[in-house]
Coordinates of C-alpha atoms in Angstrom, one line a residue:
X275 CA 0.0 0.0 0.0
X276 CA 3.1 2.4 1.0
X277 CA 4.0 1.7 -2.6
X278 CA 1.0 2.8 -4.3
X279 CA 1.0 5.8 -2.2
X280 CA 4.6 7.0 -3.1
X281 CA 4.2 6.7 -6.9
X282 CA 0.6 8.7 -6.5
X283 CA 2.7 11.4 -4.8
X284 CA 5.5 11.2 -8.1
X285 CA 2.9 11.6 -10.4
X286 CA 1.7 14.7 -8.8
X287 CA 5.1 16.2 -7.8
X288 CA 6.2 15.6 -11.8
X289 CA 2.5 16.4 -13.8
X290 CA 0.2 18.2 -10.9
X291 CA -2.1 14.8 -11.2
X292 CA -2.4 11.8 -11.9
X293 CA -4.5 12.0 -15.0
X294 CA -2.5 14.2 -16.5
X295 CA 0.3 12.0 -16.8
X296 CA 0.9 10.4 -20.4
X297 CA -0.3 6.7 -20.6
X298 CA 3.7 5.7 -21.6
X299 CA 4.7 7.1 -18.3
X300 CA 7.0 4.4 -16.4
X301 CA 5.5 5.3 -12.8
X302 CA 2.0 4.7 -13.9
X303 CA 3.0 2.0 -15.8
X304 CA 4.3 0.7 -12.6
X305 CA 1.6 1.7 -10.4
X306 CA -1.1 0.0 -12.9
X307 CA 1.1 -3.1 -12.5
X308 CA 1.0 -2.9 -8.6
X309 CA -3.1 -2.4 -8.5
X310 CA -3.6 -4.6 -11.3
X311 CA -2.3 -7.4 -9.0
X312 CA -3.6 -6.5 -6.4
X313 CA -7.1 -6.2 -7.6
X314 CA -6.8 -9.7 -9.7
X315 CA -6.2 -11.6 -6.1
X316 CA -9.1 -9.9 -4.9
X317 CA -11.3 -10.8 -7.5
X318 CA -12.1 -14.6 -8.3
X319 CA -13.2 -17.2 -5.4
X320 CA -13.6 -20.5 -6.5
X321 CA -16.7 -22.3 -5.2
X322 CA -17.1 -25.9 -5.3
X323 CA -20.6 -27.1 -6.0
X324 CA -22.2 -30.2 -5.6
X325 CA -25.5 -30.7 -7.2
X326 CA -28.5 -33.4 -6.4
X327 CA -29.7 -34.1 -10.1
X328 CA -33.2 -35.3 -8.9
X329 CA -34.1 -32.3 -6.8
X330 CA -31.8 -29.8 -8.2
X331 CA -30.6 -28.8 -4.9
X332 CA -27.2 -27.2 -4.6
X333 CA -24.4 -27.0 -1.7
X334 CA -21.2 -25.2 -2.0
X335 CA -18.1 -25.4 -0.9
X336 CA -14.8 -23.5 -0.5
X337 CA -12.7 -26.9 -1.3
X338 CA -12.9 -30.2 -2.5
X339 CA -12.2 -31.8 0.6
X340 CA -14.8 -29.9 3.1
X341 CA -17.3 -31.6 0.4
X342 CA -16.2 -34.6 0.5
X343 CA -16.5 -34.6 4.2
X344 CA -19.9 -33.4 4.5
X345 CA -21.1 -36.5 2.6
X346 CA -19.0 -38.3 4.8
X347 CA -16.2 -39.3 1.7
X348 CA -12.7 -38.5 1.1
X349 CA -11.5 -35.5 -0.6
X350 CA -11.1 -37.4 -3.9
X351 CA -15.1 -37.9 -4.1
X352 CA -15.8 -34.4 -5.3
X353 CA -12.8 -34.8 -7.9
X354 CA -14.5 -38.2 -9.0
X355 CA -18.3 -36.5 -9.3
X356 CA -16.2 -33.6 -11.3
X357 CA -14.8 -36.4 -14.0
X358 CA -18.2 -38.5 -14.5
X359 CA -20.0 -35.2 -15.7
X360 CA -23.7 -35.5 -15.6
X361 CA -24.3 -39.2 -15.4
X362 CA -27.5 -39.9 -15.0
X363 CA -27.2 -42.7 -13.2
X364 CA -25.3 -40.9 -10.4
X365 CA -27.5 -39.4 -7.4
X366 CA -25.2 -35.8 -7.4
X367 CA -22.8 -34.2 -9.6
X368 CA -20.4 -31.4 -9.5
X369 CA -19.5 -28.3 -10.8
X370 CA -16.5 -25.6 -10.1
X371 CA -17.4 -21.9 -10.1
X372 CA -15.2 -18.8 -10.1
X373 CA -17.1 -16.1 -8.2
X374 CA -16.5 -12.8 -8.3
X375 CA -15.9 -11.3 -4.6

């Protein structure tokens, strides 16, 4: 954060603000670079989802394992629903989501 702070101030010292600075600038090239990682990390959650295919009714999950335990498998059961797709013949299936936070 100190970081982001110091090449604000820069900016200003060298062009009064920071949108008057040209877009080739190397300080707000590196200050893009900076909140441009930071804001990708805040971004995307992934959300594991299982899914009863007779009633449609949905659980999710923040990993593979804490769904395998609450239907009292290993963490490798999610990963195997994942695989099989939509098998009708299976009771649940699964799905991976990226949420945005």
């Amino acid at each position: 954060m100190d970081a982001t702070i110091k090449l604000v101030q820069r900016l200003e010292a060298k062009y009064g603000s920071v949108t008057n600075a040209p877009d080739d600038d190397p300080i707000l090239k590196k200050l893009y670079s900076i909140t441009g990682a930071a804001d990708s990390e805040k971004k995307t959650e992934r959300v594991y989802v299982v899914i009863n295919q007779k009633t449609g009714q949905k659980w999710g999950f923040k990993s593979q394992g804490a769904a395998g335990k609450y239907f009292h498998h290993d963490k490798s059961w999610f990963y195997g629903l994942l695989q099989a797709k939509a098998n009708p013949k299976r009771k649940y299936r699964a799905e991976i989501l990226e949420v945005m936070e």
